[in-house]
mmCIF file of C-alpha atoms and ligand atoms in Angstrom:
data_model
loop_
_atom_site.group_PDB
_atom_site.id
_atom_site.type_symbol
_atom_site.label_atom_id
_atom_site.label_comp_id
_atom_site.label_asym_id
_atom_site.label_seq_id
_atom_site.Cartn_x
_atom_site.Cartn_y
_atom_site.Cartn_z
ATOM 1 C CA MET A 65 -0.053 -0.164 0.060
ATOM 2 C CA THR A 66 0.811 3.610 -0.564
ATOM 3 C CA LYS A 67 1.907 5.513 2.633
ATOM 4 C CA PRO A 68 -0.210 7.744 4.531
ATOM 5 C CA THR A 69 -0.016 11.651 3.609
ATOM 6 C CA THR A 70 -1.668 14.580 5.486
ATOM 7 C CA GLY A 71 -2.585 17.127 2.462
ATOM 8 C CA PRO A 72 -3.348 20.614 3.234
ATOM 9 C CA PHE A 73 -4.266 19.962 6.819
ATOM 10 C CA THR A 74 -2.377 19.411 10.103
ATOM 11 C CA LYS A 75 -2.792 16.227 11.929
ATOM 12 C CA THR A 76 -3.722 16.442 15.541
ATOM 13 C CA PRO A 77 -0.562 15.985 17.642
ATOM 14 C CA GLY A 78 -0.002 12.260 18.441
ATOM 15 C CA TRP A 79 -2.168 10.974 15.815
ATOM 16 C CA LEU A 80 -1.120 7.848 14.852
ATOM 17 C CA ASP A 81 -0.830 7.110 10.678
ATOM 18 C CA TRP A 82 -2.383 3.913 9.614
ATOM 19 C CA TYR A 83 0.056 0.844 9.114
ATOM 20 C CA ALA A 84 1.160 1.071 5.602
ATOM 21 C CA GLY A 85 2.537 -2.701 5.269
ATOM 22 C CA PRO A 86 -0.083 -5.006 6.753
ATOM 23 C CA SER A 87 0.881 -8.591 6.677
ATOM 24 C CA LYS A 88 -1.033 -11.178 4.784
ATOM 25 C CA PRO A 89 -3.316 -12.914 7.301
ATOM 26 C CA ARG A 90 -2.921 -16.445 8.176
ATOM 27 C CA PHE A 91 -6.652 -16.827 8.636
ATOM 28 C CA VAL A 92 -8.114 -17.107 4.998
ATOM 29 C CA LEU A 93 -11.338 -15.273 4.889
ATOM 30 C CA PRO A 94 -14.422 -16.873 3.380
ATOM 31 C CA ALA A 95 -15.443 -16.171 -0.325
ATOM 32 C CA ASN A 96 -17.593 -12.960 -0.190
ATOM 33 C CA ALA A 97 -16.459 -11.516 3.053
ATOM 34 C CA VAL A 98 -17.413 -8.026 4.132
ATOM 35 C CA ASP A 99 -15.320 -5.475 6.328
ATOM 36 C CA ALA A 100 -18.324 -3.980 7.789
ATOM 37 C CA HIS A 101 -16.671 -1.203 9.540
ATOM 38 C CA CYS A 102 -14.200 1.068 8.185
ATOM 39 C CA HIS A 103 -13.535 4.796 7.083
ATOM 40 C CA VAL A 104 -12.144 6.989 4.403
ATOM 41 C CA PHE A 105 -10.551 10.102 5.550
ATOM 42 C CA GLY A 106 -10.357 12.928 3.115
ATOM 43 C CA PRO A 107 -7.980 13.276 1.212
ATOM 44 C CA GLY A 108 -8.264 16.531 2.538
ATOM 45 C CA ALA A 109 -7.237 18.413 -0.588
ATOM 46 C CA ASP A 110 -10.325 17.144 -2.190
ATOM 47 C CA PHE A 111 -12.844 16.721 0.872
ATOM 48 C CA PRO A 112 -11.784 19.092 3.518
ATOM 49 C CA TYR A 113 -12.575 18.204 6.985
ATOM 50 C CA ALA A 114 -15.494 19.372 9.007
ATOM 51 C CA PRO A 115 -14.919 22.643 10.830
ATOM 52 C CA GLU A 116 -16.753 21.198 13.947
ATOM 53 C CA ARG A 117 -14.403 18.133 14.235
ATOM 54 C CA LYS A 118 -12.747 16.973 17.194
ATOM 55 C CA TYR A 119 -9.506 15.608 15.491
ATOM 56 C CA THR A 120 -7.654 15.805 12.458
ATOM 57 C CA PRO A 121 -6.550 12.705 10.828
ATOM 58 C CA CYS A 122 -3.993 11.691 8.267
ATOM 59 C CA ASP A 123 -5.687 11.064 4.838
ATOM 60 C CA ALA A 124 -6.877 7.666 4.005
ATOM 61 C CA SER A 125 -8.242 7.500 0.508
ATOM 62 C CA TRP A 126 -10.652 5.022 -1.111
ATOM 63 C CA GLN A 127 -7.719 3.908 -3.284
ATOM 64 C CA GLN A 128 -5.860 2.843 -0.196
ATOM 65 C CA LEU A 129 -9.086 1.133 1.274
ATOM 66 C CA PHE A 130 -9.688 -1.001 -1.555
ATOM 67 C CA ALA A 131 -6.164 -1.976 -1.875
ATOM 68 C CA LEU A 132 -6.374 -3.021 1.812
ATOM 69 C CA ARG A 133 -9.557 -4.940 1.182
ATOM 70 C CA ASP A 134 -7.966 -6.891 -1.522
ATOM 71 C CA HIS A 135 -4.724 -7.507 0.339
ATOM 72 C CA LEU A 136 -6.798 -9.100 3.370
ATOM 73 C CA GLY A 137 -8.914 -11.145 1.080
ATOM 74 C CA PHE A 138 -12.337 -9.147 1.828
ATOM 75 C CA HIS A 139 -14.793 -8.849 -1.229
ATOM 76 C CA LYS A 140 -16.723 -5.744 0.174
ATOM 77 C CA ASN A 141 -16.864 -3.004 2.379
ATOM 78 C CA VAL A 142 -19.257 -0.897 4.641
ATOM 79 C CA ILE A 143 -17.783 2.612 4.785
ATOM 80 C CA VAL A 144 -18.918 4.454 7.840
ATOM 81 C CA GLN A 145 -19.097 8.169 7.958
ATOM 82 C CA ALA A 146 -16.428 9.256 10.480
ATOM 83 C CA THR A 147 -16.930 12.336 12.964
ATOM 84 C CA CYS A 148 -14.081 14.205 11.215
ATOM 85 C CA HIS A 149 -16.192 14.852 8.234
ATOM 86 C CA GLY A 150 -19.111 15.854 10.131
ATOM 87 C CA ALA A 151 -22.488 15.604 8.222
ATOM 88 C CA ASP A 152 -20.682 16.331 4.983
ATOM 89 C CA ASN A 153 -20.941 12.773 3.136
ATOM 90 C CA ARG A 154 -18.895 13.736 -0.147
ATOM 91 C CA ALA A 155 -15.864 11.710 0.659
ATOM 92 C CA LEU A 156 -17.998 8.843 1.732
ATOM 93 C CA VAL A 157 -20.361 8.904 -1.575
ATOM 94 C CA ASP A 158 -17.074 9.169 -3.922
ATOM 95 C CA ALA A 159 -15.734 6.138 -2.362
ATOM 96 C CA LEU A 160 -19.054 4.222 -2.789
ATOM 97 C CA GLN A 161 -19.332 5.551 -6.303
ATOM 98 C CA ARG A 162 -15.732 4.248 -7.019
ATOM 99 C CA ALA A 163 -16.546 0.596 -5.573
ATOM 100 C CA GLU A 164 -18.453 -0.715 -8.361
ATOM 101 C CA GLY A 165 -21.202 -2.116 -6.112
ATOM 102 C CA ARG A 166 -18.417 -3.455 -3.588
ATOM 103 C CA ALA A 167 -19.128 -0.985 -0.832
ATOM 104 C CA ARG A 168 -22.140 0.437 1.278
ATOM 105 C CA GLY A 169 -22.417 3.244 3.515
ATOM 106 C CA VAL A 170 -23.595 4.591 6.803
ATOM 107 C CA ALA A 171 -23.905 8.330 6.569
ATOM 108 C CA THR A 172 -24.315 11.136 8.949
ATOM 109 C CA VAL A 173 -27.158 13.365 8.375
ATOM 110 C CA LYS A 174 -28.944 16.471 10.049
ATOM 111 C CA ARG A 175 -32.764 17.216 10.832
ATOM 112 C CA SER A 176 -32.271 19.561 7.538
ATOM 113 C CA VAL A 177 -31.461 16.850 4.991
ATOM 114 C CA THR A 178 -33.900 16.766 2.284
ATOM 115 C CA ASP A 179 -35.615 13.753 0.715
ATOM 116 C CA ALA A 180 -33.910 14.473 -2.440
ATOM 117 C CA GLU A 181 -30.367 14.182 -0.402
ATOM 118 C CA LEU A 182 -31.736 11.314 1.047
ATOM 119 C CA GLN A 183 -32.621 9.391 -2.265
ATOM 120 C CA ALA A 184 -29.256 10.590 -3.577
ATOM 121 C CA LEU A 185 -27.440 9.044 -0.644
ATOM 122 C CA HIS A 186 -29.438 5.793 -1.262
ATOM 123 C CA ALA A 187 -28.448 5.757 -4.827
ATOM 124 C CA ALA A 188 -25.054 5.850 -3.989
ATOM 125 C CA GLY A 189 -25.281 2.893 -1.556
ATOM 126 C CA VAL A 190 -25.795 4.426 1.719
ATOM 127 C CA ARG A 191 -28.141 1.975 3.803
ATOM 128 C CA GLY A 192 -27.700 3.574 7.263
ATOM 129 C CA VAL A 193 -27.404 6.506 9.515
ATOM 130 C CA ARG A 194 -24.902 6.914 12.307
ATOM 131 C CA PHE A 195 -25.728 8.378 15.874
ATOM 132 C CA ASN A 196 -22.651 9.128 17.813
ATOM 133 C CA PHE A 197 -22.743 9.345 21.569
ATOM 134 C CA VAL A 198 -19.148 9.351 22.470
ATOM 135 C CA LYS A 199 -18.450 12.560 24.217
ATOM 136 C CA ARG A 200 -14.909 12.982 22.991
ATOM 137 C CA LEU A 201 -15.837 12.868 19.293
ATOM 138 C CA VAL A 202 -19.162 14.919 18.851
ATOM 139 C CA ASP A 203 -21.202 17.585 20.372
ATOM 140 C CA PHE A 204 -24.427 16.715 21.733
ATOM 141 C CA THR A 205 -27.480 16.198 19.295
ATOM 142 C CA PRO A 206 -30.862 16.613 20.899
ATOM 143 C CA LYS A 207 -32.477 13.125 21.015
ATOM 144 C CA ASP A 208 -35.956 14.458 19.431
ATOM 145 C CA GLU A 209 -33.682 15.475 16.395
ATOM 146 C CA LEU A 210 -32.514 12.056 16.128
ATOM 147 C CA MET A 211 -35.550 10.456 16.563
ATOM 148 C CA GLU A 212 -36.919 12.582 13.776
ATOM 149 C CA ILE A 213 -33.991 11.381 11.579
ATOM 150 C CA ALA A 214 -34.669 7.593 12.313
ATOM 151 C CA ALA A 215 -38.358 8.090 11.284
ATOM 152 C CA ARG A 216 -37.362 9.717 7.844
ATOM 153 C CA ILE A 217 -34.820 6.917 7.037
ATOM 154 C CA ALA A 218 -36.867 3.950 8.084
ATOM 155 C CA PRO A 219 -39.063 3.728 5.010
ATOM 156 C CA LEU A 220 -35.781 3.381 2.977
ATOM 157 C CA GLY A 221 -35.013 0.251 4.683
ATOM 158 C CA TRP A 222 -31.938 1.915 6.464
ATOM 159 C CA HIS A 223 -30.821 1.235 9.814
ATOM 160 C CA VAL A 224 -29.316 3.154 12.540
ATOM 161 C CA VAL A 225 -25.756 2.612 13.883
ATOM 162 C CA ILE A 226 -25.319 3.690 17.346
ATOM 163 C CA TYR A 227 -21.668 4.336 18.903
ATOM 164 C CA PHE A 228 -21.787 4.882 22.743
ATOM 165 C CA GLU A 229 -19.538 3.847 25.834
ATOM 166 C CA ALA A 230 -20.913 1.016 27.947
ATOM 167 C CA VAL A 231 -21.423 3.266 31.290
ATOM 168 C CA ASP A 232 -23.821 5.482 29.050
ATOM 169 C CA LEU A 233 -26.060 2.647 28.203
ATOM 170 C CA PRO A 234 -28.574 2.990 31.134
ATOM 171 C CA GLU A 235 -29.093 6.506 30.555
ATOM 172 C CA LEU A 236 -29.558 6.016 26.583
ATOM 173 C CA TRP A 237 -31.609 2.804 26.895
ATOM 174 C CA ASP A 238 -35.166 4.105 26.502
ATOM 175 C CA PHE A 239 -33.999 6.134 23.254
ATOM 176 C CA PHE A 240 -32.388 3.106 21.918
ATOM 177 C CA THR A 241 -35.199 0.560 22.398
ATOM 178 C CA ALA A 242 -37.633 3.154 21.097
ATOM 179 C CA LEU A 243 -35.595 3.308 17.495
ATOM 180 C CA PRO A 244 -38.032 1.935 14.718
ATOM 181 C CA THR A 245 -35.334 0.421 12.833
ATOM 182 C CA THR A 246 -32.648 -2.170 12.837
ATOM 183 C CA VAL A 247 -30.206 -0.978 15.222
ATOM 184 C CA VAL A 248 -26.443 -1.600 14.850
ATOM 185 C CA VAL A 249 -23.983 -1.294 17.865
ATOM 186 C CA ASP A 250 -20.521 -0.226 17.226
ATOM 187 C CA HIS A 251 -17.618 -2.178 18.928
ATOM 188 C CA MET A 252 -20.128 -4.069 21.356
ATOM 189 C CA GLY A 253 -20.960 -0.754 23.092
ATOM 190 C CA ARG A 254 -17.308 -0.397 24.052
ATOM 191 C CA PRO A 255 -17.148 -2.579 27.271
ATOM 192 C CA ASP A 256 -14.717 -2.150 29.941
ATOM 193 C CA VAL A 257 -12.630 -5.329 29.412
ATOM 194 C CA THR A 258 -11.317 -5.231 32.867
ATOM 195 C CA LYS A 259 -14.775 -5.893 34.352
ATOM 196 C CA PRO A 260 -16.176 -9.483 34.258
ATOM 197 C CA VAL A 261 -17.851 -10.868 31.142
ATOM 198 C CA ASP A 262 -20.573 -11.978 33.314
ATOM 199 C CA GLY A 263 -20.692 -8.924 35.637
ATOM 200 C CA PRO A 264 -23.652 -6.271 35.511
ATOM 201 C CA GLU A 265 -22.255 -3.870 33.012
ATOM 202 C CA PHE A 266 -21.683 -6.291 29.976
ATOM 203 C CA GLY A 267 -24.734 -8.161 31.254
ATOM 204 C CA LEU A 268 -26.744 -5.034 30.494
ATOM 205 C CA PHE A 269 -25.625 -5.111 26.914
ATOM 206 C CA LEU A 270 -26.331 -8.578 26.546
ATOM 207 C CA LYS A 271 -29.910 -7.916 27.800
ATOM 208 C CA PHE A 272 -30.189 -4.833 25.129
ATOM 209 C CA MET A 273 -29.610 -7.630 22.451
ATOM 210 C CA ARG A 274 -31.608 -10.573 24.035
ATOM 211 C CA GLU A 275 -34.762 -8.498 24.603
ATOM 212 C CA HIS A 276 -34.622 -6.600 21.579
ATOM 213 C CA ASP A 277 -34.201 -8.720 18.309
ATOM 214 C CA ASN A 278 -33.492 -5.736 16.002
ATOM 215 C CA VAL A 279 -30.380 -4.962 17.786
ATOM 216 C CA TRP A 280 -27.140 -6.143 15.938
ATOM 217 C CA SER A 281 -23.457 -5.753 17.263
ATOM 218 C CA LYS A 282 -20.148 -5.043 15.644
ATOM 219 C CA VAL A 283 -17.654 -7.534 17.314
ATOM 220 C CA SER A 284 -14.894 -5.225 16.137
ATOM 221 C CA CYS A 285 -12.312 -3.227 17.571
ATOM 222 C CA PRO A 286 -10.087 -5.255 19.972
ATOM 223 C CA GLU A 287 -7.299 -2.959 19.497
ATOM 224 C CA ARG A 288 -9.472 -0.057 20.645
ATOM 225 C CA LEU A 289 -10.918 -2.163 23.532
ATOM 226 C CA SER A 290 -7.979 -4.060 24.957
ATOM 227 C CA VAL A 291 -6.016 -3.144 27.836
ATOM 228 C CA ALA A 292 -3.799 -6.251 27.673
ATOM 229 C CA GLY A 293 -2.619 -4.770 24.132
ATOM 230 C CA PRO A 294 -1.603 -6.440 20.756
ATOM 231 C CA ARG A 295 1.124 -9.124 22.044
ATOM 232 C CA ALA A 296 1.376 -10.799 25.331
ATOM 233 C CA LEU A 297 4.297 -12.900 26.156
ATOM 234 C CA ASP A 298 3.171 -16.090 24.316
ATOM 235 C CA GLY A 299 2.901 -14.106 20.995
ATOM 236 C CA GLU A 300 0.378 -13.195 18.582
ATOM 237 C CA GLN A 301 -2.239 -16.387 19.539
ATOM 238 C CA ALA A 302 -2.990 -14.027 22.390
ATOM 239 C CA ALA A 303 -3.264 -10.758 20.875
ATOM 240 C CA TYR A 304 -5.982 -8.661 22.531
ATOM 241 C CA ARG A 305 -6.820 -11.758 24.562
ATOM 242 C CA ASP A 306 -8.940 -9.750 27.142
ATOM 243 C CA VAL A 307 -11.571 -9.021 24.467
ATOM 244 C CA VAL A 308 -11.824 -12.387 23.431
ATOM 245 C CA PRO A 309 -14.278 -13.374 26.027
ATOM 246 C CA PHE A 310 -16.576 -10.470 25.627
ATOM 247 C CA ALA A 311 -16.619 -11.057 21.612
ATOM 248 C CA ARG A 312 -16.980 -14.733 21.754
ATOM 249 C CA LYS A 313 -19.857 -14.576 24.211
ATOM 250 C CA VAL A 314 -21.827 -11.983 21.593
ATOM 251 C CA VAL A 315 -20.941 -14.077 18.566
ATOM 252 C CA GLU A 316 -22.030 -17.373 20.266
ATOM 253 C CA THR A 317 -25.210 -15.757 21.861
ATOM 254 C CA PHE A 318 -26.195 -13.860 18.559
ATOM 255 C CA PRO A 319 -24.671 -15.478 15.802
ATOM 256 C CA ASP A 320 -27.109 -14.146 13.338
ATOM 257 C CA ARG A 321 -26.959 -10.423 14.414
ATOM 258 C CA VAL A 322 -23.024 -9.815 14.334
ATOM 259 C CA LEU A 323 -20.742 -8.040 12.036
ATOM 260 C CA TRP A 324 -17.026 -7.469 12.081
ATOM 261 C CA GLY A 325 -14.929 -5.119 10.463
ATOM 262 C CA THR A 326 -11.111 -3.847 10.494
ATOM 263 C CA ASP A 327 -12.075 -0.231 11.579
ATOM 264 C CA TRP A 328 -9.287 1.135 9.261
ATOM 265 C CA PRO A 329 -7.557 3.458 9.335
ATOM 266 C CA HIS A 330 -7.990 3.224 13.237
ATOM 267 C CA PRO A 331 -8.909 6.914 14.290
ATOM 268 C CA ASN A 332 -7.758 7.980 17.578
ATOM 269 C CA LEU A 333 -5.770 5.165 18.743
ATOM 270 C CA LYS A 334 -3.018 6.481 21.395
ATOM 271 C CA ASP A 335 -0.672 3.710 21.950
ATOM 272 C CA HIS A 336 -0.323 1.442 18.906
ATOM 273 C CA MET A 337 -1.438 1.084 15.311
ATOM 274 C CA PRO A 338 -2.643 -2.345 14.442
ATOM 275 C CA ASP A 339 -1.358 -4.430 11.583
ATOM 276 C CA ASP A 340 -4.481 -5.194 9.830
ATOM 277 C CA GLY A 341 -3.151 -8.744 8.776
ATOM 278 C CA LEU A 342 -2.925 -9.613 12.677
ATOM 279 C CA LEU A 343 -6.335 -8.046 13.188
ATOM 280 C CA VAL A 344 -7.919 -10.702 10.824
ATOM 281 C CA ASN A 345 -6.045 -13.430 12.462
ATOM 282 C CA PHE A 346 -8.083 -12.441 15.480
ATOM 283 C CA ILE A 347 -11.488 -13.514 13.965
ATOM 284 C CA PRO A 348 -11.137 -17.141 14.544
ATOM 285 C CA HIS A 349 -10.505 -16.770 18.319
ATOM 286 C CA ILE A 350 -13.991 -15.124 18.804
ATOM 287 C CA ALA A 351 -15.961 -17.101 15.926
ATOM 288 C CA VAL A 352 -14.504 -20.498 16.468
ATOM 289 C CA THR A 353 -16.372 -22.617 13.979
ATOM 290 C CA ALA A 354 -16.538 -22.380 10.067
ATOM 291 C CA GLU A 355 -20.296 -21.862 10.506
ATOM 292 C CA LEU A 356 -20.154 -19.158 13.027
ATOM 293 C CA GLN A 357 -17.167 -17.252 10.686
ATOM 294 C CA ARG A 358 -19.362 -17.609 7.638
ATOM 295 C CA LYS A 359 -22.634 -15.953 9.544
ATOM 296 C CA LEU A 360 -20.040 -13.306 10.860
ATOM 297 C CA LEU A 361 -18.106 -12.390 7.746
ATOM 298 C CA VAL A 362 -20.431 -13.195 4.775
ATOM 299 C CA ASP A 363 -24.161 -14.208 5.550
ATOM 300 C CA ASN A 364 -24.972 -11.374 8.104
ATOM 301 C CA PRO A 365 -23.318 -8.178 6.550
ATOM 302 C CA ASN A 366 -24.692 -9.412 3.006
ATOM 303 C CA ARG A 367 -28.216 -9.934 4.346
ATOM 304 C CA LEU A 368 -27.972 -6.367 6.112
ATOM 305 C CA TYR A 369 -26.151 -4.166 3.328
ATOM 306 C CA TRP A 370 -26.903 -6.549 0.013
ATOM 307 C CA PRO A 371 -30.266 -7.884 0.741
ATOM 308 C CA GLU A 372 -31.002 -7.947 -3.153
ATOM 309 C CA GLU A 373 -28.121 -10.552 -3.471
ATOM 310 C CA SER A 374 -29.266 -12.463 -0.428
ATOM 311 C CA ARG A 375 -32.823 -13.388 -1.605
HETATM 312 C C1 LIG B 609 -14.508 4.188 15.287
HETATM 313 C C2 LIG B 609 -14.119 4.765 16.310
HETATM 314 C C3 LIG B 609 -13.560 6.126 16.714
HETATM 315 C C4 LIG B 609 -13.726 7.175 15.890
HETATM 316 C C5 LIG B 609 -14.894 7.462 15.004
HETATM 317 O O1 LIG B 609 -16.210 8.585 13.512
HETATM 318 C C6 LIG B 609 -15.110 8.731 14.340
HETATM 319 O O2 LIG B 609 -14.586 9.642 14.182
HETATM 320 O O3 LIG B 609 -15.735 6.568 14.833
HETATM 321 C C7 LIG B 609 -13.134 6.338 18.120
HETATM 322 O O4 LIG B 609 -12.251 7.344 18.078
HETATM 323 O O5 LIG B 609 -13.411 5.583 19.040
HETATM 324 O O6 LIG B 609 -15.322 3.395 15.220
HETATM 325 O O7 LIG B 609 -13.723 4.632 14.226
#
């Protein structure tokens, strides 16, 4: 892959560039596998970052994303609008239009979005909107505005992607459970993996999924959730080992409602930048049979994002 660049913008101090030489994964992905959570950033020269952004990344173009897709062995991508672009979806739409049907998108929209704009996003391949509740990433949006957006996108067959921290789930519960669409949770609701997998905090997340069969979860981002980090003394087998029980529990309890993605180019990591090839090798630790792997990587994302191909 080509190396990261910054274009006309100055990166946030300490920002880690994505890993330019990912290894070839040992785990061979099944045919038609989908990387169901990844982003494009800019390039800033073509698609400037939003004035209200909380960080300035290095550029991460559609060419670089699709090169990674091919290198890792994925067939398709779901590209999720990142907060550094606010509700300006032009970089996302451009990437979708370049993908020749092999990418779908999750956008960010405001209450002021017109029906014509929603239709144009749909035509480009957008199939969901993202509501972000992570305070370091976004300013607060009133819940009545978000509910209004959810009601507008529901007739399009779109879903809502929600991103929040585990401690905020109790406060957000009533809003989440009132959403009229399929709801996809980013990164298992960001559990604190130093707490027990069978404790009350993660128990509430499992209850959320158990009691609401419209709720799905991405079992992604071990590199973001792990305290143990990428390597243990016994090597790669144990990478992000503290995340394994959490992700495995979700995969095995809700095998038909889980998705996996690289999260490339990995915004806001402070300590290390993962080798995406090693991240793919993490998958068989959380989906331990060929059937679970097929559901996670192929059946579920294709059913949600390419339903016309799954009929
Ligand atoms: C992720 C996670 C993060 C950032 C964003 O849109 C974003 O800026 O999602 C994060 O910093 O935890 O899923 O990419």
